[in-house]
Coordinates of C-alpha atoms in Angstrom, one line a residue:
M30 CA 98.9 100.8 69.9
S31 CA 101.1 103.7 69.4
V32 CA 104.7 103.9 70.5
S33 CA 103.9 106.4 73.3
E34 CA 101.1 104.0 74.6
G35 CA 103.6 101.2 74.6
K36 CA 106.1 103.3 76.6
I37 CA 103.4 104.3 79.1
K38 CA 102.4 100.6 79.7
K39 CA 106.1 99.6 80.1
D40 CA 106.6 102.5 82.6
Q41 CA 103.5 101.3 84.5
V42 CA 104.8 97.8 84.7
K43 CA 108.2 99.0 85.8
D44 CA 106.6 101.1 88.5
K45 CA 104.6 98.1 89.7
V46 CA 107.7 96.0 89.9
S47 CA 109.6 98.7 91.6
E48 CA 106.9 99.1 94.3
R49 CA 106.8 95.3 94.8
V50 CA 110.6 95.1 95.2
R51 CA 110.5 98.0 97.6
K52 CA 107.8 96.2 99.7
L53 CA 109.8 93.0 99.7
V54 CA 113.0 94.8 100.7
K55 CA 111.1 96.4 103.6
A56 CA 109.6 93.1 104.6
V57 CA 113.0 91.3 104.7
G58 CA 114.6 94.2 106.6
R59 CA 117.7 93.3 108.5
E60 CA 116.5 89.8 109.3
V61 CA 116.7 86.4 107.7
V62 CA 113.1 85.6 106.8
N63 CA 111.5 82.4 105.3
R64 CA 109.0 82.4 102.4
K65 CA 106.0 82.0 104.7
G66 CA 107.0 84.9 106.8
L67 CA 107.5 87.1 103.8
I68 CA 104.1 86.1 102.3
A69 CA 102.4 86.9 105.6
T70 CA 104.2 90.2 106.1
L71 CA 103.3 91.3 102.6
G72 CA 99.7 90.3 103.2
L73 CA 99.6 87.8 100.3
R74 CA 97.7 84.5 100.3
Q75 CA 99.7 81.4 101.0
Q76 CA 98.3 79.8 97.8
G77 CA 99.9 82.6 95.8
I78 CA 103.4 81.2 96.0
R79 CA 103.9 81.5 92.2
N80 CA 102.7 85.1 92.3
F81 CA 105.1 85.9 95.1
R82 CA 108.0 84.3 93.4
M83 CA 107.4 85.9 90.0
N84 CA 106.3 89.4 91.1
Y85 CA 108.3 90.0 94.2
L86 CA 111.2 87.6 94.8
L87 CA 112.7 87.2 91.3
P88 CA 112.7 90.9 90.5
A89 CA 114.4 91.6 93.9
R90 CA 116.9 88.8 93.3
E91 CA 117.6 90.0 89.8
A92 CA 118.2 93.5 91.0
G93 CA 120.7 92.2 93.5
Y94 CA 118.8 93.2 96.7
V95 CA 117.9 89.8 98.1
E96 CA 119.8 86.5 98.3
M97 CA 118.9 83.0 99.5
Q98 CA 120.4 82.0 102.8
Y99 CA 121.0 78.4 101.5
A100 CA 122.1 79.3 97.9
R101 CA 123.6 75.8 97.3
T102 CA 120.2 74.1 97.9
P103 CA 117.6 76.4 96.3
H104 CA 114.7 74.0 96.9
Y105 CA 115.6 73.5 100.6
H106 CA 112.3 73.3 102.6
E107 CA 113.6 75.8 105.1
Q108 CA 114.9 78.3 102.5
A109 CA 115.2 81.8 103.9
Y110 CA 116.1 85.1 102.4
K111 CA 118.2 88.1 103.4
L112 CA 119.3 91.4 102.0
T113 CA 122.6 91.8 100.2
Q114 CA 124.7 94.8 100.9
K115 CA 123.0 96.5 97.9
G116 CA 119.7 95.6 99.5
L117 CA 120.7 97.0 102.9
D118 CA 121.8 100.2 101.1
Y119 CA 118.4 100.4 99.3
L120 CA 116.6 99.8 102.6
A121 CA 118.5 102.7 104.2
E122 CA 117.5 104.8 101.3
I123 CA 113.8 103.8 101.7
E124 CA 113.9 104.6 105.4
A125 CA 115.5 108.0 104.7
Q126 CA 112.8 108.8 102.1
E127 CA 110.1 107.8 104.5
K128 CA 111.6 109.8 107.3
E129 CA 111.8 112.8 105.1
A130 CA 108.2 112.4 103.9
E131 CA 107.1 112.2 107.5
K132 CA 109.0 115.3 108.4
D133 CA 107.4 117.2 105.5
Q134 CA 103.9 116.2 106.7
N135 CA 104.5 117.7 110.1

């Protein structure tokens, strides 16, 4: 594999992660949402908890967009998630982009 092919694959992975984080930020919105609610909103299967955690939740948390409501007890059975201020700013940016795209279509 050439260097440029490697870069293209990394960019594709980054774009996939970015899109998943974007979807998760929109799914959380301005609410406090539990895992089951997020999985349902994203249209994922309940059995895909590991997929949800690895591909959606961890990248969003690492980016600083989402935080646990009960951070001191990460395995709490009623754990829920909410957006940080950075996440709320990103959500506002997403909404503005969507509004602009909608305006351009009309």
